[in-house]
mmCIF file of C-alpha atoms and ligand atoms in Angstrom:
data_model
loop_
_atom_site.group_PDB
_atom_site.id
_atom_site.type_symbol
_atom_site.label_atom_id
_atom_site.label_comp_id
_atom_site.label_asym_id
_atom_site.label_seq_id
_atom_site.Cartn_x
_atom_site.Cartn_y
_atom_site.Cartn_z
ATOM 1 C CA MET A 159 -0.797 -14.649 12.646
ATOM 2 C CA ILE A 160 -0.598 -13.644 9.628
ATOM 3 C CA LYS A 161 2.758 -12.965 8.281
ATOM 4 C CA LYS A 162 2.897 -12.185 5.303
ATOM 5 C CA ALA A 163 2.458 -9.795 3.119
ATOM 6 C CA VAL A 164 2.183 -9.339 -0.737
ATOM 7 C CA LEU A 165 2.673 -5.333 -2.508
ATOM 8 C CA PRO A 166 1.526 -5.754 -6.193
ATOM 9 C CA VAL A 167 4.269 -2.564 -7.676
ATOM 10 C CA ALA A 168 3.587 -3.610 -11.407
ATOM 11 C CA GLY A 169 1.688 -0.952 -12.788
ATOM 12 C CA LEU A 170 2.857 1.743 -15.062
ATOM 13 C CA GLY A 171 2.643 4.563 -13.228
ATOM 14 C CA THR A 172 2.013 6.393 -15.979
ATOM 15 C CA ARG A 173 0.572 9.388 -12.949
ATOM 16 C CA PHE A 174 4.303 10.039 -12.542
ATOM 17 C CA LEU A 175 5.046 10.456 -16.248
ATOM 18 C CA PRO A 176 8.769 11.155 -17.524
ATOM 19 C CA ALA A 177 9.587 10.249 -13.927
ATOM 20 C CA THR A 178 8.272 6.367 -13.874
ATOM 21 C CA LYS A 179 9.443 6.036 -17.307
ATOM 22 C CA ALA A 180 12.602 4.117 -16.761
ATOM 23 C CA SER A 181 12.709 3.775 -12.713
ATOM 24 C CA PRO A 182 9.670 2.875 -9.925
ATOM 25 C CA LYS A 183 7.767 5.171 -7.855
ATOM 26 C CA GLU A 184 7.826 3.488 -5.507
ATOM 27 C CA MET A 185 11.191 4.455 -4.967
ATOM 28 C CA LEU A 186 10.515 7.875 -5.160
ATOM 29 C CA PRO A 187 11.158 9.552 -1.529
ATOM 30 C CA ILE A 188 9.276 10.490 0.983
ATOM 31 C CA LEU A 189 12.746 12.596 2.293
ATOM 32 C CA ASP A 190 15.384 9.758 2.671
ATOM 33 C CA LYS A 191 13.119 7.156 1.956
ATOM 34 C CA PRO A 192 11.360 5.691 -0.824
ATOM 35 C CA ILE A 193 7.615 5.525 -0.944
ATOM 36 C CA ILE A 194 7.808 1.483 -0.579
ATOM 37 C CA GLN A 195 10.311 1.165 2.579
ATOM 38 C CA TYR A 196 7.190 3.097 4.153
ATOM 39 C CA ALA A 197 4.762 -0.233 3.372
ATOM 40 C CA VAL A 198 7.188 -2.282 4.027
ATOM 41 C CA GLU A 199 8.342 -1.277 7.264
ATOM 42 C CA GLU A 200 4.851 -1.002 8.017
ATOM 43 C CA ALA A 201 4.093 -4.520 8.305
ATOM 44 C CA GLN A 202 7.397 -5.379 9.703
ATOM 45 C CA ARG A 203 5.417 -3.576 13.184
ATOM 46 C CA VAL A 204 2.552 -5.243 13.169
ATOM 47 C CA GLY A 205 5.109 -8.851 13.066
ATOM 48 C CA ILE A 206 5.921 -9.615 8.752
ATOM 49 C CA GLU A 207 8.307 -11.212 8.553
ATOM 50 C CA ASP A 208 8.138 -12.779 4.144
ATOM 51 C CA PHE A 209 7.437 -10.023 1.555
ATOM 52 C CA LEU A 210 6.210 -10.900 -1.885
ATOM 53 C CA PHE A 211 6.224 -8.335 -4.339
ATOM 54 C CA ILE A 212 4.974 -8.406 -7.569
ATOM 55 C CA THR A 213 7.256 -6.210 -10.281
ATOM 56 C CA GLY A 214 7.275 -5.823 -13.640
ATOM 57 C CA LYS A 215 9.065 -3.884 -16.307
ATOM 58 C CA HIS A 216 11.730 -1.510 -14.574
ATOM 59 C CA LYS A 217 11.353 -2.176 -11.539
ATOM 60 C CA ARG A 218 15.533 -3.335 -10.470
ATOM 61 C CA ALA A 219 15.488 -0.401 -8.255
ATOM 62 C CA ILE A 220 13.461 -1.583 -5.833
ATOM 63 C CA GLU A 221 15.205 -5.653 -5.060
ATOM 64 C CA ASP A 222 18.255 -3.757 -4.806
ATOM 65 C CA HIS A 223 17.336 -1.779 -2.295
ATOM 66 C CA PHE A 224 15.820 -4.813 -0.270
ATOM 67 C CA ASP A 225 18.700 -6.120 -1.188
ATOM 68 C CA LYS A 226 22.533 -6.666 1.802
ATOM 69 C CA ALA A 227 24.678 -3.769 0.148
ATOM 70 C CA TYR A 228 27.908 -5.235 1.648
ATOM 71 C CA GLU A 229 30.824 -2.325 -0.226
ATOM 72 C CA LEU A 230 28.517 0.548 0.703
ATOM 73 C CA GLU A 231 28.449 -1.437 4.606
ATOM 74 C CA GLU A 232 32.185 -1.303 4.824
ATOM 75 C CA ARG A 233 32.754 1.962 3.933
ATOM 76 C CA LEU A 234 30.781 2.749 5.963
ATOM 77 C CA LYS A 235 31.835 0.816 8.944
ATOM 78 C CA SER A 236 35.081 1.144 8.307
ATOM 79 C CA ALA A 237 34.084 6.139 8.155
ATOM 80 C CA GLY A 238 32.962 5.344 11.409
ATOM 81 C CA LYS A 239 29.125 6.247 9.910
ATOM 82 C CA LEU A 240 27.330 3.689 12.171
ATOM 83 C CA GLN A 241 23.675 5.546 11.671
ATOM 84 C CA LEU A 242 24.100 5.093 8.042
ATOM 85 C CA LEU A 243 24.879 1.940 8.291
ATOM 86 C CA GLU A 244 21.632 1.628 10.432
ATOM 87 C CA LYS A 245 19.627 3.133 8.040
ATOM 88 C CA ILE A 246 20.812 0.580 5.363
ATOM 89 C CA ASN A 247 21.105 -1.875 8.043
ATOM 90 C CA CYS A 248 17.427 -2.946 8.887
ATOM 91 C CA PHE A 249 15.750 -5.596 7.060
ATOM 92 C CA GLU A 250 18.655 -8.646 8.128
ATOM 93 C CA ASN A 251 15.858 -10.116 8.978
ATOM 94 C CA LEU A 252 13.286 -10.246 6.843
ATOM 95 C CA ASN A 253 12.628 -12.374 3.681
ATOM 96 C CA PHE A 254 11.986 -10.856 0.003
ATOM 97 C CA ALA A 255 10.203 -12.877 -2.785
ATOM 98 C CA TYR A 256 9.539 -10.889 -6.067
ATOM 99 C CA ILE A 257 7.929 -12.221 -9.356
ATOM 100 C CA ARG A 258 7.293 -11.016 -12.102
ATOM 101 C CA GLN A 259 3.504 -9.771 -13.587
ATOM 102 C CA LYS A 260 3.977 -10.874 -17.014
ATOM 103 C CA GLN A 261 1.836 -7.736 -18.622
ATOM 104 C CA PRO A 262 0.117 -4.698 -16.482
ATOM 105 C CA LYS A 263 -3.577 -6.253 -17.145
ATOM 106 C CA GLY A 264 -4.877 -4.733 -13.804
ATOM 107 C CA LEU A 265 -4.551 -5.378 -9.597
ATOM 108 C CA GLY A 266 -6.753 -7.988 -9.702
ATOM 109 C CA ASP A 267 -4.285 -10.445 -12.382
ATOM 110 C CA ALA A 268 -1.466 -8.986 -10.159
ATOM 111 C CA ILE A 269 -2.615 -10.352 -7.203
ATOM 112 C CA LEU A 270 -2.919 -13.534 -8.019
ATOM 113 C CA TYR A 271 0.359 -13.905 -8.868
ATOM 114 C CA ALA A 272 1.241 -14.074 -5.062
ATOM 115 C CA LYS A 273 -0.796 -18.276 -4.942
ATOM 116 C CA PRO A 274 1.972 -19.894 -4.498
ATOM 117 C CA PHE A 275 3.865 -17.359 -2.010
ATOM 118 C CA VAL A 276 0.457 -17.859 0.403
ATOM 119 C CA ASN A 277 0.584 -21.360 0.429
ATOM 120 C CA ASN A 278 -3.165 -21.270 1.323
ATOM 121 C CA GLU A 279 -2.478 -18.975 4.411
ATOM 122 C CA PRO A 280 -4.362 -15.124 5.094
ATOM 123 C CA PHE A 281 -2.243 -12.485 3.962
ATOM 124 C CA VAL A 282 -1.727 -9.083 4.120
ATOM 125 C CA VAL A 283 -2.155 -6.850 0.531
ATOM 126 C CA ILE A 284 0.307 -3.674 0.568
ATOM 127 C CA LEU A 285 -0.548 -0.822 -2.065
ATOM 128 C CA SER A 286 2.509 1.803 -1.720
ATOM 129 C CA ASP A 287 0.978 4.312 -3.264
ATOM 130 C CA ASP A 288 -1.345 5.627 -0.253
ATOM 131 C CA VAL A 289 1.288 6.409 2.531
ATOM 132 C CA ILE A 290 -0.109 5.879 6.189
ATOM 133 C CA ASP A 291 0.694 7.912 8.704
ATOM 134 C CA PRO A 292 3.141 5.361 10.936
ATOM 135 C CA GLU A 293 2.465 6.792 14.140
ATOM 136 C CA TYR A 294 -1.290 4.755 13.146
ATOM 137 C CA SER A 295 -1.132 1.589 12.950
ATOM 138 C CA VAL A 296 -4.614 0.364 10.812
ATOM 139 C CA LEU A 297 -3.403 -2.843 10.197
ATOM 140 C CA SER A 298 -2.715 -4.327 13.398
ATOM 141 C CA ASP A 299 -6.470 -2.938 14.635
ATOM 142 C CA MET A 300 -7.212 -4.429 10.951
ATOM 143 C CA ILE A 301 -5.327 -7.555 12.259
ATOM 144 C CA GLU A 302 -7.281 -7.508 15.114
ATOM 145 C CA ILE A 303 -10.323 -8.146 13.344
ATOM 146 C CA TYR A 304 -9.683 -10.300 11.174
ATOM 147 C CA ASN A 305 -8.578 -13.026 14.291
ATOM 148 C CA ARG A 306 -11.563 -12.537 14.834
ATOM 149 C CA THR A 307 -13.650 -12.906 11.494
ATOM 150 C CA HIS A 308 -11.464 -15.536 10.120
ATOM 151 C CA SER A 309 -12.555 -13.326 7.203
ATOM 152 C CA THR A 310 -11.408 -10.751 4.590
ATOM 153 C CA VAL A 311 -10.717 -7.261 6.593
ATOM 154 C CA ILE A 312 -10.894 -4.475 3.687
ATOM 155 C CA ALA A 313 -9.495 -0.543 4.664
ATOM 156 C CA LEU A 314 -11.485 2.085 4.293
ATOM 157 C CA GLU A 315 -12.748 6.169 4.158
ATOM 158 C CA GLU A 316 -14.787 8.381 3.587
ATOM 159 C CA VAL A 317 -13.939 10.360 0.883
ATOM 160 C CA PRO A 318 -15.610 13.870 -1.261
ATOM 161 C CA TRP A 319 -18.671 12.250 -3.299
ATOM 162 C CA SER A 320 -16.694 14.504 -5.955
ATOM 163 C CA ASP A 321 -13.732 12.052 -5.844
ATOM 164 C CA VAL A 322 -15.655 8.853 -5.870
ATOM 165 C CA SER A 323 -15.057 7.519 -9.693
ATOM 166 C CA ARG A 324 -11.669 7.863 -8.594
ATOM 167 C CA TYR A 325 -12.064 4.508 -5.845
ATOM 168 C CA GLY A 326 -13.367 1.269 -5.665
ATOM 169 C CA ILE A 327 -16.045 1.872 -3.786
ATOM 170 C CA VAL A 328 -18.509 -0.601 -1.471
ATOM 171 C CA ALA A 329 -21.734 -0.041 0.379
ATOM 172 C CA GLY A 330 -21.856 -1.597 3.517
ATOM 173 C CA LYS A 331 -23.602 -2.186 6.976
ATOM 174 C CA LYS A 332 -22.316 -0.344 10.328
ATOM 175 C CA VAL A 333 -21.714 -3.244 12.973
ATOM 176 C CA GLU A 334 -19.857 -1.675 16.246
ATOM 177 C CA ASP A 335 -15.963 -0.735 14.640
ATOM 178 C CA TYR A 336 -16.656 -2.099 11.710
ATOM 179 C CA TYR A 337 -18.720 -2.636 8.014
ATOM 180 C CA LEU A 338 -20.507 -5.819 6.857
ATOM 181 C CA ILE A 339 -20.196 -5.390 3.123
ATOM 182 C CA GLU A 340 -22.721 -5.542 1.398
ATOM 183 C CA ASP A 341 -21.633 -4.483 -2.351
ATOM 184 C CA LEU A 342 -18.033 -3.843 -3.736
ATOM 185 C CA ILE A 343 -18.102 -0.632 -7.586
ATOM 186 C CA GLU A 344 -14.732 -0.068 -9.128
ATOM 187 C CA LYS A 345 -14.853 3.242 -9.903
ATOM 188 C CA PRO A 346 -18.555 4.209 -10.215
ATOM 189 C CA GLU A 347 -19.687 7.479 -10.935
ATOM 190 C CA GLN A 348 -20.668 9.988 -8.726
ATOM 191 C CA SER A 349 -24.444 10.170 -9.384
ATOM 192 C CA GLN A 350 -23.974 5.697 -9.218
ATOM 193 C CA SER A 351 -22.429 5.187 -6.155
ATOM 194 C CA PRO A 352 -23.866 3.746 -3.741
ATOM 195 C CA SER A 353 -21.528 5.621 -1.169
ATOM 196 C CA ASN A 354 -18.801 7.739 -0.654
ATOM 197 C CA LEU A 355 -16.859 4.886 1.674
ATOM 198 C CA ALA A 356 -13.159 4.088 -0.453
ATOM 199 C CA ILE A 357 -11.367 1.934 -0.714
ATOM 200 C CA ILE A 358 -7.586 2.081 1.145
ATOM 201 C CA GLY A 359 -4.993 -0.180 0.088
ATOM 202 C CA ARG A 360 -4.962 -1.824 2.950
ATOM 203 C CA TYR A 361 -6.539 -5.376 2.389
ATOM 204 C CA ILE A 362 -5.593 -8.900 4.750
ATOM 205 C CA LEU A 363 -7.440 -11.453 2.401
ATOM 206 C CA THR A 364 -7.530 -15.116 2.075
ATOM 207 C CA PRO A 365 -7.105 -18.047 0.011
ATOM 208 C CA GLN A 366 -10.080 -17.852 -1.358
ATOM 209 C CA ILE A 367 -10.053 -14.511 -3.536
ATOM 210 C CA PHE A 368 -7.620 -16.698 -6.484
ATOM 211 C CA LYS A 369 -10.497 -18.626 -6.821
ATOM 212 C CA TYR A 370 -11.745 -16.107 -8.457
ATOM 213 C CA LEU A 371 -9.334 -13.896 -9.419
ATOM 214 C CA GLY A 372 -8.446 -16.820 -11.669
ATOM 215 C CA LYS A 373 -12.052 -15.960 -13.438
ATOM 216 C CA LEU A 374 -11.135 -12.720 -13.748
ATOM 217 C CA GLU A 375 -12.414 -11.109 -17.794
ATOM 218 C CA PRO A 376 -11.020 -7.432 -17.874
ATOM 219 C CA GLY A 377 -12.984 -4.727 -16.147
ATOM 220 C CA LYS A 378 -13.367 -0.653 -15.396
ATOM 221 C CA GLY A 379 -10.098 0.454 -17.025
ATOM 222 C CA GLY A 380 -10.127 -2.815 -19.408
ATOM 223 C CA GLU A 381 -7.876 -3.971 -15.996
ATOM 224 C CA ILE A 382 -8.696 -7.472 -14.141
ATOM 225 C CA GLN A 383 -9.305 -5.754 -10.774
ATOM 226 C CA LEU A 384 -9.740 -6.462 -7.667
ATOM 227 C CA THR A 385 -12.682 -4.757 -6.094
ATOM 228 C CA ASP A 386 -15.082 -7.141 -8.842
ATOM 229 C CA ALA A 387 -13.327 -10.187 -7.289
ATOM 230 C CA LEU A 388 -14.162 -9.359 -3.883
ATOM 231 C CA LYS A 389 -17.907 -8.431 -5.069
ATOM 232 C CA MET A 390 -17.902 -12.092 -6.854
ATOM 233 C CA LEU A 391 -16.925 -13.483 -2.819
ATOM 234 C CA LEU A 392 -19.275 -11.538 -2.007
ATOM 235 C CA ASN A 393 -21.447 -14.795 -2.407
ATOM 236 C CA GLU A 394 -19.787 -17.148 -0.313
ATOM 237 C CA THR A 395 -18.687 -15.642 2.627
ATOM 238 C CA GLN A 396 -18.601 -11.656 5.367
ATOM 239 C CA ILE A 397 -16.200 -9.258 4.044
ATOM 240 C CA TYR A 398 -15.768 -6.985 6.458
ATOM 241 C CA GLY A 399 -14.491 -2.999 5.778
ATOM 242 C CA TYR A 400 -12.820 -0.373 8.489
ATOM 243 C CA ILE A 401 -12.072 2.681 8.091
ATOM 244 C CA ILE A 402 -9.084 3.865 9.236
ATOM 245 C CA LYS A 403 -8.088 5.971 12.084
ATOM 246 C CA GLY A 404 -5.137 7.490 10.744
ATOM 247 C CA LYS A 405 -4.280 10.200 8.531
ATOM 248 C CA ARG A 406 -3.355 8.452 4.224
ATOM 249 C CA TYR A 407 -2.129 10.173 1.451
ATOM 250 C CA ASP A 408 -2.285 9.382 -1.235
ATOM 251 C CA ALA A 409 1.457 9.556 -2.818
ATOM 252 C CA GLY A 410 0.557 8.078 -6.367
ATOM 253 C CA GLU A 411 -0.222 11.393 -7.840
ATOM 254 C CA LYS A 412 1.203 14.641 -7.851
ATOM 255 C CA LEU A 413 -0.546 16.957 -5.662
ATOM 256 C CA GLY A 414 -0.784 14.397 -3.334
ATOM 257 C CA TYR A 415 2.477 13.485 -3.228
ATOM 258 C CA LEU A 416 3.960 16.771 -2.240
ATOM 259 C CA LYS A 417 1.472 16.552 0.383
ATOM 260 C CA THR A 418 3.095 13.528 1.900
ATOM 261 C CA ILE A 419 6.418 15.398 2.079
ATOM 262 C CA PHE A 420 5.060 18.278 3.555
ATOM 263 C CA GLU A 421 3.474 16.956 6.178
ATOM 264 C CA PHE A 422 6.099 14.102 6.900
ATOM 265 C CA ALA A 423 8.774 16.919 6.528
ATOM 266 C CA LEU A 424 6.423 18.748 9.583
ATOM 267 C CA LYS A 425 6.650 16.108 11.674
ATOM 268 C CA ASP A 426 10.674 14.951 11.307
ATOM 269 C CA SER A 427 13.155 15.913 13.091
ATOM 270 C CA GLU A 428 16.436 17.269 12.130
ATOM 271 C CA ILE A 429 13.877 19.082 9.832
ATOM 272 C CA ALA A 430 11.244 20.343 10.505
ATOM 273 C CA SER A 431 11.823 23.940 12.052
ATOM 274 C CA ASP A 432 14.502 25.117 9.544
ATOM 275 C CA PHE A 433 11.219 23.974 7.278
ATOM 276 C CA LYS A 434 8.276 25.501 8.828
ATOM 277 C CA ALA A 435 10.441 28.681 9.275
ATOM 278 C CA PHE A 436 10.703 28.993 5.051
ATOM 279 C CA LEU A 437 7.415 28.043 4.849
ATOM 280 C CA LYS A 438 6.370 30.833 7.154
ATOM 281 C CA GLU A 439 8.394 33.664 4.980
ATOM 282 C CA ARG A 440 7.345 31.648 0.971
ATOM 283 C CA ILE A 441 3.520 31.728 2.168
ATOM 284 C CA THR A 442 4.060 35.653 3.584
ATOM 285 C CA ASN A 443 5.100 35.366 -0.189
ATOM 286 C CA LEU A 444 2.781 33.857 -2.275
HETATM 287 P P1 UTP B 209 -2.779 2.305 -9.529
HETATM 288 O O1 UTP B 209 -4.236 2.545 -10.396
HETATM 289 O O2 UTP B 209 -1.535 3.412 -8.694
HETATM 290 O O3 UTP B 209 -1.407 1.528 -11.303
HETATM 291 O O4 UTP B 209 -2.589 0.492 -9.355
HETATM 292 P P2 UTP B 209 -0.918 2.504 -11.306
HETATM 293 O O5 UTP B 209 0.080 1.630 -12.749
HETATM 294 O O6 UTP B 209 0.162 2.169 -10.310
HETATM 295 O O7 UTP B 209 -0.283 3.968 -11.457
HETATM 296 P P3 UTP B 209 -0.286 5.161 -12.571
HETATM 297 O O8 UTP B 209 -2.876 4.486 -12.588
HETATM 298 O O9 UTP B 209 -1.242 3.854 -14.327
HETATM 299 O O10 UTP B 209 -0.766 6.019 -12.206
HETATM 300 C C1 UTP B 209 -2.142 0.696 -8.152
HETATM 301 C C2 UTP B 209 -1.988 -0.791 -7.514
HETATM 302 O O11 UTP B 209 -1.646 -2.473 -7.899
HETATM 303 C C3 UTP B 209 -0.824 -3.158 -8.474
HETATM 304 C C4 UTP B 209 -0.088 -0.750 -9.089
HETATM 305 O O12 UTP B 209 1.777 -1.056 -8.733
HETATM 306 C C5 UTP B 209 -0.085 0.167 -8.227
HETATM 307 O O13 UTP B 209 0.668 -1.005 -6.108
HETATM 308 N N1 UTP B 209 -0.661 -2.683 -10.180
HETATM 309 C C6 UTP B 209 -1.464 -2.397 -11.557
HETATM 310 C C7 UTP B 209 -0.029 -4.146 -10.880
HETATM 311 O O14 UTP B 209 0.876 -4.042 -9.591
HETATM 312 N N2 UTP B 209 -0.187 -4.433 -11.751
HETATM 313 C C8 UTP B 209 -1.182 -3.619 -12.656
HETATM 314 O O15 UTP B 209 -1.325 -4.642 -13.700
HETATM 315 C C9 UTP B 209 -1.313 -2.870 -12.037
#
């Protein structure tokens, strides 16, 4: 059973400046929920109850969001607004812990802070920028592969070749429903890339990774890269890649964020039909 999830949220979010100057990009809303809540709910759906956020400067709003809000709850109760109460009360059974990454030195460095929390157990890592259609659970597919293999599993997606330099890229051999990873490279030039199979922000890691994260020198972009630690791990064990089946949105940059909101609005029972009517009218006037 995998019971723990690690959510690194200490990045600077520079692609969203100035919005992220003093508040976290993870709190930007997709309709009425912040991005980070979709990540927590995704993990909750596969039975995860213990969450560690690796936080940084200006990230206090995330802690407040998952905290109990007694005063607000009392007000909603006495006003009879029970549906709203339910909406803010849905994390009662979950445990949240927070640790500050001292400096944003990179994703690999952030994950290293999770070592005491995971306590020798496998764990899920979710990068909340990658929002995955909630109707599909990539985590349950990945956990199923983990249960068969007891090894690291990473989520993959085929991306356009012109985008490979934005991702960690893998080379691998397809076996049944997964890939056996043979190599990993962080943000390669298109001409140097071994494939267009990109690493997406869902991982099942084992505590073996900490040994390598602790040894890493800064890699691509001067940051300590998780991809580099995974490459070192390959000398010791198999790593499995799994192509996600659902739709993934990159909410970590402006256009991707906008597309995410559109897709969610088109599926929202409250606003979908009005939103469609608005879009149709707007498009004819483009
Ligand atoms: P990104 O590459 O998206 O970087 O990080 P970023 O800082 O969040 O955003 P930009 O590129 O400046 O706009 C991938 C994930 O790794 C976390 C981020 O919070 C995000 O979830 N991260 C990154 C850390 O926790 N610490 C770091 O030092 C770097």
